[in-house]
PDB file of C-alpha atoms in Angstrom:
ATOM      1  CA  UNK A   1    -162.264  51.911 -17.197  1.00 93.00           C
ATOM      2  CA  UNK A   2    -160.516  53.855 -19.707  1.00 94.00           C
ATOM      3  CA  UNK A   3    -157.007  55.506 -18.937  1.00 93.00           C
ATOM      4  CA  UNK A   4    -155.571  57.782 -22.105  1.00 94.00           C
ATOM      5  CA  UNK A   5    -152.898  57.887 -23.449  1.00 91.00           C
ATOM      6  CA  UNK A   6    -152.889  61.536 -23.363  1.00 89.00           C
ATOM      7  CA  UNK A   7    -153.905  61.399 -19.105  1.00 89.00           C
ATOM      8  CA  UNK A   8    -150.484  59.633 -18.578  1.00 87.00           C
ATOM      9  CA  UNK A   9    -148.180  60.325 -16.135  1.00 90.00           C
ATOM     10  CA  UNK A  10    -145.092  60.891 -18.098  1.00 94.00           C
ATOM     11  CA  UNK A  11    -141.977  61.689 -16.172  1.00 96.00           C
ATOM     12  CA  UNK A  12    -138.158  62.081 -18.236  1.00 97.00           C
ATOM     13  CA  UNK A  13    -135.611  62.072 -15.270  1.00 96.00           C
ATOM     14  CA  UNK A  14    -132.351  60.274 -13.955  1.00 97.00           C
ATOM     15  CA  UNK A  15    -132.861  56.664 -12.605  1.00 95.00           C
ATOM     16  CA  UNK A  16    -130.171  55.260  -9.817  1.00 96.00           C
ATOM     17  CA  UNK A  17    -127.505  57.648 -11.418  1.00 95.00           C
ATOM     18  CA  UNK A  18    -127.253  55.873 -14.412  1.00 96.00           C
ATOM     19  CA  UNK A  19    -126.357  57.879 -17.829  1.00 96.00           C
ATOM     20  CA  UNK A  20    -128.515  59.874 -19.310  1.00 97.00           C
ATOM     21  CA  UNK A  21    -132.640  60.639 -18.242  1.00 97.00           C
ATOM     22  CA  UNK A  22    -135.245  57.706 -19.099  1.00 97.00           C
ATOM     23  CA  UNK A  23    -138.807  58.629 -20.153  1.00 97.00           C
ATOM     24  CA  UNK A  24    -141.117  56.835 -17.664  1.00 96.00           C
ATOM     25  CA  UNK A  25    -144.388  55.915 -19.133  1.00 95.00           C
ATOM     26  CA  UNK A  26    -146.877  54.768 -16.320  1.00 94.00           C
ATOM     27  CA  UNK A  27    -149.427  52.280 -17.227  1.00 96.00           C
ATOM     28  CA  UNK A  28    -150.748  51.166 -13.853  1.00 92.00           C
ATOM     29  CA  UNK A  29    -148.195  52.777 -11.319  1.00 84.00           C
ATOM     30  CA  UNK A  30    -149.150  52.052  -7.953  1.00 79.00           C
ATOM     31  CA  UNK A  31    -153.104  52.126  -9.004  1.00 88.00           C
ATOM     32  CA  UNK A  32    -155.537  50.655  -7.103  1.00 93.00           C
ATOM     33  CA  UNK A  33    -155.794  48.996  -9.906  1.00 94.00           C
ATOM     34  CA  UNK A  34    -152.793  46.773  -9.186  1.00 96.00           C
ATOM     35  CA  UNK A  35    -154.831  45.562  -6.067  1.00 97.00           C
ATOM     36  CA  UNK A  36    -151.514  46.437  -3.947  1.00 96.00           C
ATOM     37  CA  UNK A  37    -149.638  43.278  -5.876  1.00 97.00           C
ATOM     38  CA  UNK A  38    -147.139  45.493  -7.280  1.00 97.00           C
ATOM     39  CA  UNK A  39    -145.917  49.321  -7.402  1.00 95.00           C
ATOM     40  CA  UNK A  40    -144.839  49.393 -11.530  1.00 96.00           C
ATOM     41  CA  UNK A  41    -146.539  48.667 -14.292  1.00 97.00           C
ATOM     42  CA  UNK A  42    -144.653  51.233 -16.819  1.00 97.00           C
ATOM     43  CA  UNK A  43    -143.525  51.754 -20.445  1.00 97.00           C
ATOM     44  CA  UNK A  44    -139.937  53.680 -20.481  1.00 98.00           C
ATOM     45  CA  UNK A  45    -137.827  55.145 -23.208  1.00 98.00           C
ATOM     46  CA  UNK A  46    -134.055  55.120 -23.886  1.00 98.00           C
ATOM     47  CA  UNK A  47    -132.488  57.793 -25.526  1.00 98.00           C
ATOM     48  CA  UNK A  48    -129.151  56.071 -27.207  1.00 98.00           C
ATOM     49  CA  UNK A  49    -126.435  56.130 -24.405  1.00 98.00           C
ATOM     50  CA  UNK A  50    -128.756  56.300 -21.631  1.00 98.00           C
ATOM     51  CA  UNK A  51    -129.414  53.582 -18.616  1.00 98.00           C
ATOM     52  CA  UNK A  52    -131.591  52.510 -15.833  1.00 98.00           C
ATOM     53  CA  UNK A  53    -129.052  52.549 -13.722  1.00 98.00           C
ATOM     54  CA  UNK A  54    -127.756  49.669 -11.083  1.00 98.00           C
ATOM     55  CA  UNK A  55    -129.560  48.979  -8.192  1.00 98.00           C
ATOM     56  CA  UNK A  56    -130.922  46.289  -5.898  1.00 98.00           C
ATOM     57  CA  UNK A  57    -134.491  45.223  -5.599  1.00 98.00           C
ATOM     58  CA  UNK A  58    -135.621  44.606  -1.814  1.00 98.00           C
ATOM     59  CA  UNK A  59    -138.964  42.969  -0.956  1.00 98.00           C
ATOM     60  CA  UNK A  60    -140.342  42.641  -4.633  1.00 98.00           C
ATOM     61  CA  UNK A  61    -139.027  41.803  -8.356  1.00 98.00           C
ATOM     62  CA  UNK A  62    -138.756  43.364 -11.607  1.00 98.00           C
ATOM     63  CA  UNK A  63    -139.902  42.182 -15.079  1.00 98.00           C
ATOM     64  CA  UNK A  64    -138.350  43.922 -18.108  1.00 98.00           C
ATOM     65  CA  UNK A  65    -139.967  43.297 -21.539  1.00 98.00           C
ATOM     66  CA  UNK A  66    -137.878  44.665 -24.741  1.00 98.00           C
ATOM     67  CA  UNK A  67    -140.169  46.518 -27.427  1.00 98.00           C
ATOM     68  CA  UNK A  68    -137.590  48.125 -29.300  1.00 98.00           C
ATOM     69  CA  UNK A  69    -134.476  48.608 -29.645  1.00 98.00           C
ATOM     70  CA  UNK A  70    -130.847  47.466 -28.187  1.00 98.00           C
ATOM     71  CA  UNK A  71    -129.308  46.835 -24.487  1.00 98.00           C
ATOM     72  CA  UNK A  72    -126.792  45.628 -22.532  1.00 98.00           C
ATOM     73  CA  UNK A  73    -128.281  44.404 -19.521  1.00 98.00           C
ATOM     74  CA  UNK A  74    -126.942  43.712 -16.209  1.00 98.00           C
ATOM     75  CA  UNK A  75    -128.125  40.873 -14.851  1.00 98.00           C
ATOM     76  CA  UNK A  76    -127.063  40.840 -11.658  1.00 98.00           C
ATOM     77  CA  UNK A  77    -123.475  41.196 -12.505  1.00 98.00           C
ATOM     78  CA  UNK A  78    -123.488  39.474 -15.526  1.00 98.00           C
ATOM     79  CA  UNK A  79    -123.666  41.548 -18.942  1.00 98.00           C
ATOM     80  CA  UNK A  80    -126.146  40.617 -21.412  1.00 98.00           C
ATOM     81  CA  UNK A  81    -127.101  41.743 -24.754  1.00 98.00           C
ATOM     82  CA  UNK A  82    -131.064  42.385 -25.173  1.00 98.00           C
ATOM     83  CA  UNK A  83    -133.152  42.837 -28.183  1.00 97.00           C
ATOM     84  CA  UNK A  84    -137.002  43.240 -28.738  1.00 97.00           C
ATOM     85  CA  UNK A  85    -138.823  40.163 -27.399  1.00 97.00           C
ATOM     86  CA  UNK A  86    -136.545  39.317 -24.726  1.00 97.00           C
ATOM     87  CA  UNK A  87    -137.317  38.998 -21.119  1.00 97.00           C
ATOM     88  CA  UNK A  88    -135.289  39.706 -18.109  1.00 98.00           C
ATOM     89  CA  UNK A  89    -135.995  39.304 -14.351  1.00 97.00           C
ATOM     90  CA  UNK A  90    -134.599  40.795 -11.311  1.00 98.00           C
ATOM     91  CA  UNK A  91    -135.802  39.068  -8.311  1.00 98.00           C
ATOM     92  CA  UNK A  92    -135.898  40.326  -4.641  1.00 98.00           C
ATOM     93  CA  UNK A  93    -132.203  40.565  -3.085  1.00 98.00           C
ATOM     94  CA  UNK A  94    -130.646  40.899  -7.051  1.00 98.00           C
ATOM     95  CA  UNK A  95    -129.457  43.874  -8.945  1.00 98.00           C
ATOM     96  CA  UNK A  96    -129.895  44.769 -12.627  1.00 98.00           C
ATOM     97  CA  UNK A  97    -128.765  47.858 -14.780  1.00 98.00           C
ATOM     98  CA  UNK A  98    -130.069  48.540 -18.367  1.00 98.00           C
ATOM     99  CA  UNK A  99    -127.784  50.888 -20.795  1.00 98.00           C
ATOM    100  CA  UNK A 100    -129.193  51.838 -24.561  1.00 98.00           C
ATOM    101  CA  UNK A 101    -125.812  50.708 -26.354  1.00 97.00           C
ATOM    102  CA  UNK A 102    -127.633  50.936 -29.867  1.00 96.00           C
ATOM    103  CA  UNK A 103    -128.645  53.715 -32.295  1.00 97.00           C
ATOM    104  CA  UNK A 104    -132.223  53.800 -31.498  1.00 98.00           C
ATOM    105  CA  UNK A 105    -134.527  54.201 -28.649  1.00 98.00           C
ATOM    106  CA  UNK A 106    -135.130  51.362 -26.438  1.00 98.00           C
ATOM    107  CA  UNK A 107    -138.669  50.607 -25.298  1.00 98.00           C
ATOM    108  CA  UNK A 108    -139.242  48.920 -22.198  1.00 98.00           C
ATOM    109  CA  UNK A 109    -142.191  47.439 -20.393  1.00 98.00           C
ATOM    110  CA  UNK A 110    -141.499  47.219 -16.797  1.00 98.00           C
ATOM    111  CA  UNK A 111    -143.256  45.398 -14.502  1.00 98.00           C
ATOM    112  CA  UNK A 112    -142.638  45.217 -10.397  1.00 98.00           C
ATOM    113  CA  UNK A 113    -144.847  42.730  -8.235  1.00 97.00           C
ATOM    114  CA  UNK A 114    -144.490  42.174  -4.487  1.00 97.00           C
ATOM    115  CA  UNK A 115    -142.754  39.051  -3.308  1.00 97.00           C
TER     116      UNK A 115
ATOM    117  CA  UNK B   1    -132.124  36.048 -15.266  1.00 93.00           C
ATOM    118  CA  UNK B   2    -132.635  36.039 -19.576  1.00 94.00           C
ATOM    119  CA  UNK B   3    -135.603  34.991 -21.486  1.00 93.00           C
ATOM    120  CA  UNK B   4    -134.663  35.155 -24.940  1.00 94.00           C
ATOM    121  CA  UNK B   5    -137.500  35.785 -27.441  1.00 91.00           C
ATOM    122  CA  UNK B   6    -136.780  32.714 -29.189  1.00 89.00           C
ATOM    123  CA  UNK B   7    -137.685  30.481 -26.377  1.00 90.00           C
ATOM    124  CA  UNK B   8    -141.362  32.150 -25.534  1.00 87.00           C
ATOM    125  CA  UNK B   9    -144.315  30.431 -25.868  1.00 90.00           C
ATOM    126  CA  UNK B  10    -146.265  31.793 -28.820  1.00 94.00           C
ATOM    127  CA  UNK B  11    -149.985  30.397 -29.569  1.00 96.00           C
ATOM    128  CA  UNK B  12    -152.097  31.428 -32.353  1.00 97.00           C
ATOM    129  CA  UNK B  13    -155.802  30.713 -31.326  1.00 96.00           C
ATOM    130  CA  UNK B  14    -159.813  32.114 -30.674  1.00 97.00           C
ATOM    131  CA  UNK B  15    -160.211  33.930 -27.600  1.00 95.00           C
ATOM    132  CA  UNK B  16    -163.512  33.728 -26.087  1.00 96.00           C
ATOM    133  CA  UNK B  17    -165.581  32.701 -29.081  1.00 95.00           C
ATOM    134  CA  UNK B  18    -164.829  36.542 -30.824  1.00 96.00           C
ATOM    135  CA  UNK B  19    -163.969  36.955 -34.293  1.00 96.00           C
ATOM    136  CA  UNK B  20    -160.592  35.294 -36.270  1.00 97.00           C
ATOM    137  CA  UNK B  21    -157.916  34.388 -34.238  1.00 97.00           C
ATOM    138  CA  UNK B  22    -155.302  36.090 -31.517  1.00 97.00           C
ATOM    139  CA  UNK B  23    -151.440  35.515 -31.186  1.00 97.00           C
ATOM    140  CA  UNK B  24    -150.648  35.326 -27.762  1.00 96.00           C
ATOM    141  CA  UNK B  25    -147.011  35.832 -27.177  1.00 95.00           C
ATOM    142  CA  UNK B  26    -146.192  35.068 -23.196  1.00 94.00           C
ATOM    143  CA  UNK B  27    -144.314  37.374 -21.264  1.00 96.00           C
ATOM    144  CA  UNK B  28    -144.868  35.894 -17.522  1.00 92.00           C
ATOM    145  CA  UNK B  29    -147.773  33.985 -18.063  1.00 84.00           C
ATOM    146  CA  UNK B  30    -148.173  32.017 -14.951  1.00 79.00           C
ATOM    147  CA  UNK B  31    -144.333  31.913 -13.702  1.00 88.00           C
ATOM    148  CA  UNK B  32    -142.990  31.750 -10.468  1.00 93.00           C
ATOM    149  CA  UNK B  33    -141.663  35.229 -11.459  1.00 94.00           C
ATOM    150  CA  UNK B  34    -145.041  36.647 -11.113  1.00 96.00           C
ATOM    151  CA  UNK B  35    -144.587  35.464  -7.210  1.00 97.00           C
ATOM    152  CA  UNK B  36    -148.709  33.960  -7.400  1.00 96.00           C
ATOM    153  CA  UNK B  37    -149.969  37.630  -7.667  1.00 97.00           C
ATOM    154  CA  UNK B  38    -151.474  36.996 -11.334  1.00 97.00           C
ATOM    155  CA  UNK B  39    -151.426  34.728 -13.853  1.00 95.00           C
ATOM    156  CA  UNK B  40    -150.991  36.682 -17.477  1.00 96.00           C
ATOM    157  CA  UNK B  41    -148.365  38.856 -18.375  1.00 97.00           C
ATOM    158  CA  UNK B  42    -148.377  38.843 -22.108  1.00 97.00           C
ATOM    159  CA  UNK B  43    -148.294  40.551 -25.687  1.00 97.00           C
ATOM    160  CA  UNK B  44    -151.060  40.119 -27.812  1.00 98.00           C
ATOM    161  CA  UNK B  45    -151.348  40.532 -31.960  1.00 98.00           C
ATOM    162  CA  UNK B  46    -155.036  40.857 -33.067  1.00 98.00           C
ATOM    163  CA  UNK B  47    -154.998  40.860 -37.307  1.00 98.00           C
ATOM    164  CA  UNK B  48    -157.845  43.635 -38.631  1.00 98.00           C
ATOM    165  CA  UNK B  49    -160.997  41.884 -38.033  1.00 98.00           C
ATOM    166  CA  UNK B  50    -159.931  39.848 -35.539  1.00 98.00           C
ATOM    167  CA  UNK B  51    -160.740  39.754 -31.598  1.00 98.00           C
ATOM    168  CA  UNK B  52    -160.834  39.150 -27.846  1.00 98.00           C
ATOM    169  CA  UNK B  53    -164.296  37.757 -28.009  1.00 98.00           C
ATOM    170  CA  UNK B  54    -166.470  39.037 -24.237  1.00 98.00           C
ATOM    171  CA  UNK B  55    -165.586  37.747 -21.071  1.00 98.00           C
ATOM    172  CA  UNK B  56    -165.906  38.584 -17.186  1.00 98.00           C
ATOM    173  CA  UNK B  57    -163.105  38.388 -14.654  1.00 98.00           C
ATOM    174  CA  UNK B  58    -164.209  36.586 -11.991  1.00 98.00           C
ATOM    175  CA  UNK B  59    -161.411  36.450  -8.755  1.00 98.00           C
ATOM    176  CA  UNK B  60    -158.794  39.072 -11.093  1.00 98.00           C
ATOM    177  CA  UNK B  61    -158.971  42.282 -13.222  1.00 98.00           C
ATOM    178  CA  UNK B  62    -157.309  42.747 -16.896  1.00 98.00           C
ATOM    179  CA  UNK B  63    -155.354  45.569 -17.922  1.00 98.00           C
ATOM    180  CA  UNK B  64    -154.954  45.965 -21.607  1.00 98.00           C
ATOM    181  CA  UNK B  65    -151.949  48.501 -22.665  1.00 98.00           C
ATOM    182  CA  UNK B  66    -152.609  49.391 -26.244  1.00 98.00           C
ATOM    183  CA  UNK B  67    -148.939  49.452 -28.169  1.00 98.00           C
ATOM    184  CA  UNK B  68    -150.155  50.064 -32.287  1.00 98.00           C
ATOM    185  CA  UNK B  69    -152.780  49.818 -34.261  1.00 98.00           C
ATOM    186  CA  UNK B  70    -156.844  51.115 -33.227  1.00 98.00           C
ATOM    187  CA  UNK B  71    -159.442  48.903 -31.415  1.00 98.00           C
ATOM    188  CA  UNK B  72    -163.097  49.007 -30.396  1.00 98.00           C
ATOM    189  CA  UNK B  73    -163.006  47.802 -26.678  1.00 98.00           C
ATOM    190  CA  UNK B  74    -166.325  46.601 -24.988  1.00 98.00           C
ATOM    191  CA  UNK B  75    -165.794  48.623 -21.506  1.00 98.00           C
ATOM    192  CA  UNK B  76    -168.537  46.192 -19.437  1.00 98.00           C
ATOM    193  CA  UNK B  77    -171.066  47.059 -22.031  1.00 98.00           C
ATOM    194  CA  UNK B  78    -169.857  50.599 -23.113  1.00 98.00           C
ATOM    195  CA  UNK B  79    -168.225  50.594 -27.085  1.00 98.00           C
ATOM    196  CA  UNK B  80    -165.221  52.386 -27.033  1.00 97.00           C
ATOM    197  CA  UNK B  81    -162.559  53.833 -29.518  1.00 98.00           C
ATOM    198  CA  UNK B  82    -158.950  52.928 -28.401  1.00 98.00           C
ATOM    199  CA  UNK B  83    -155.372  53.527 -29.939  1.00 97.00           C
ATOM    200  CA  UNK B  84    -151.607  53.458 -29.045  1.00 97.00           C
ATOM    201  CA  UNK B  85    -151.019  54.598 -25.098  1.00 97.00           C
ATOM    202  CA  UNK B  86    -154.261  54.302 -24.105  1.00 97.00           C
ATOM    203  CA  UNK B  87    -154.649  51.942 -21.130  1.00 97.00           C
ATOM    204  CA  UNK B  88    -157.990  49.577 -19.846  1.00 98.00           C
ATOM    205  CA  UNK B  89    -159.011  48.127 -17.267  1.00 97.00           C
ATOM    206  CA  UNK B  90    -161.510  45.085 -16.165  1.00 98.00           C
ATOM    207  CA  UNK B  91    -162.010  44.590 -13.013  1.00 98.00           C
ATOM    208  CA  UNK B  92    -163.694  41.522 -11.233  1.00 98.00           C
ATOM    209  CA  UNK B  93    -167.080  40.819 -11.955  1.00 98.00           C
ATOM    210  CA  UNK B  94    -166.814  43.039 -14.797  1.00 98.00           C
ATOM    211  CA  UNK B  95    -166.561  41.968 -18.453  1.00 98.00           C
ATOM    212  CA  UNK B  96    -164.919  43.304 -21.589  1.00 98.00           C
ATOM    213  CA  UNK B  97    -163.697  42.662 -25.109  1.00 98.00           C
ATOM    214  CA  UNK B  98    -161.845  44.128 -27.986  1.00 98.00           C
ATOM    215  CA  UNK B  99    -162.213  43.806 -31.405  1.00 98.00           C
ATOM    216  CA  UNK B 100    -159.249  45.169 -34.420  1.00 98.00           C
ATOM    217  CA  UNK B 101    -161.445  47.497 -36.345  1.00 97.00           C
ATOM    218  CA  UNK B 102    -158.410  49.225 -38.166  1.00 96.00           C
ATOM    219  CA  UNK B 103    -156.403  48.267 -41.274  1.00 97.00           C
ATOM    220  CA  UNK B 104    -153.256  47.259 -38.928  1.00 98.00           C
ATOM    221  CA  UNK B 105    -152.369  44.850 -36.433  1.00 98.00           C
ATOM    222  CA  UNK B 106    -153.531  45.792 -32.628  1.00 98.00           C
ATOM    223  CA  UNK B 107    -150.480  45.043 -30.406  1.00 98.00           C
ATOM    224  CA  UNK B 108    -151.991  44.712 -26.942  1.00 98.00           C
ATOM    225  CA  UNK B 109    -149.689  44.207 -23.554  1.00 98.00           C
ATOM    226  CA  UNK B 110    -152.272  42.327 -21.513  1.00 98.00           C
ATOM    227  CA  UNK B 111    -151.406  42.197 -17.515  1.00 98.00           C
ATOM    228  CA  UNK B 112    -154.025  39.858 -14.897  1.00 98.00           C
ATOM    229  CA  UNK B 113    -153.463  40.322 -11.531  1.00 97.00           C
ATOM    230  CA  UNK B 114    -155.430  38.328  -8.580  1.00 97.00           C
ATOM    231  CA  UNK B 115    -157.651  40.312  -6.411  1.00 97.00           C
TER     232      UNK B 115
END
């Protein structure tokens, strides 16, 4: 099965009430395709200043991958500087935050399986 | 919790008997963050010419997320074109492949998830 890029569902709005609007990207979001294991599978885009804001993950746990880009990251109260490459995980009963403090975009690959 | 990209596991090898060699780069791959609902999470760099030789999923399905660069994927026996956004999927008992047929890397977010 094929999925393109163009058939996306793309979706720029505010997330938690952080700063800003992110650009959500899906890849697999809540597809059958996920065989009910998870409910994100998503690419997302950081204009400069703007953040996933904080919340608390109940029941499942979230996987961010860094493309591009900077971050300060919240991990679950702690703040953390991110760069491309870098991993982060939020598991079930934790809260993160992500915040674009560079100059550029910052990609994301975001990832939420079912605990 | 941080994963820097300094500490992932990178390996450099032939996948499935198909042309040159891949660099896997491991998100997830088999973590307890992936709460045993798959066992790859990664990001893959095919070189032009190289590839993801044919395989079937037997038990789990493969999504490939397509990041740069163009590709000819083998959709269970249909040749397809494929470039940045573009998303496939193999499910079980299925088989695929994909091959770097352009003049720059393929960057390739691969995601298996049990059935």
């Amino acid at each position: 099965m094929i999925r393109r890029s163009s058939e996306k569902t793309v979706e720029t709005k505010k997330l938690f009430n952080g700063d800003g609007q992110v650009t959500l990207q899906s890849i697999l979001n809540g597809a059958p395709e996920m065989y009910g294991k998870g409910r994100v599978f998503s690419h997302s885009i950081l204009k400069p200043g703007c953040e996933i804001g904080w919340h608390i993950h109940h029941g499942d746990g979230e996987t961010y991958y860094i493309l591009k880009g900077r971050g300060l990251y919240n991990d679950n109260g702690t703040q953390v500087e991110v760069g491309p490459g870098d991993v982060t995980f939020c598991d079930t009963e934790e809260g993160h935050a992500l915040k674009n403090n560079g100059d550029e975009d910052l990609e994301v690959i975001a990832l939420i399986l079912y605990k």
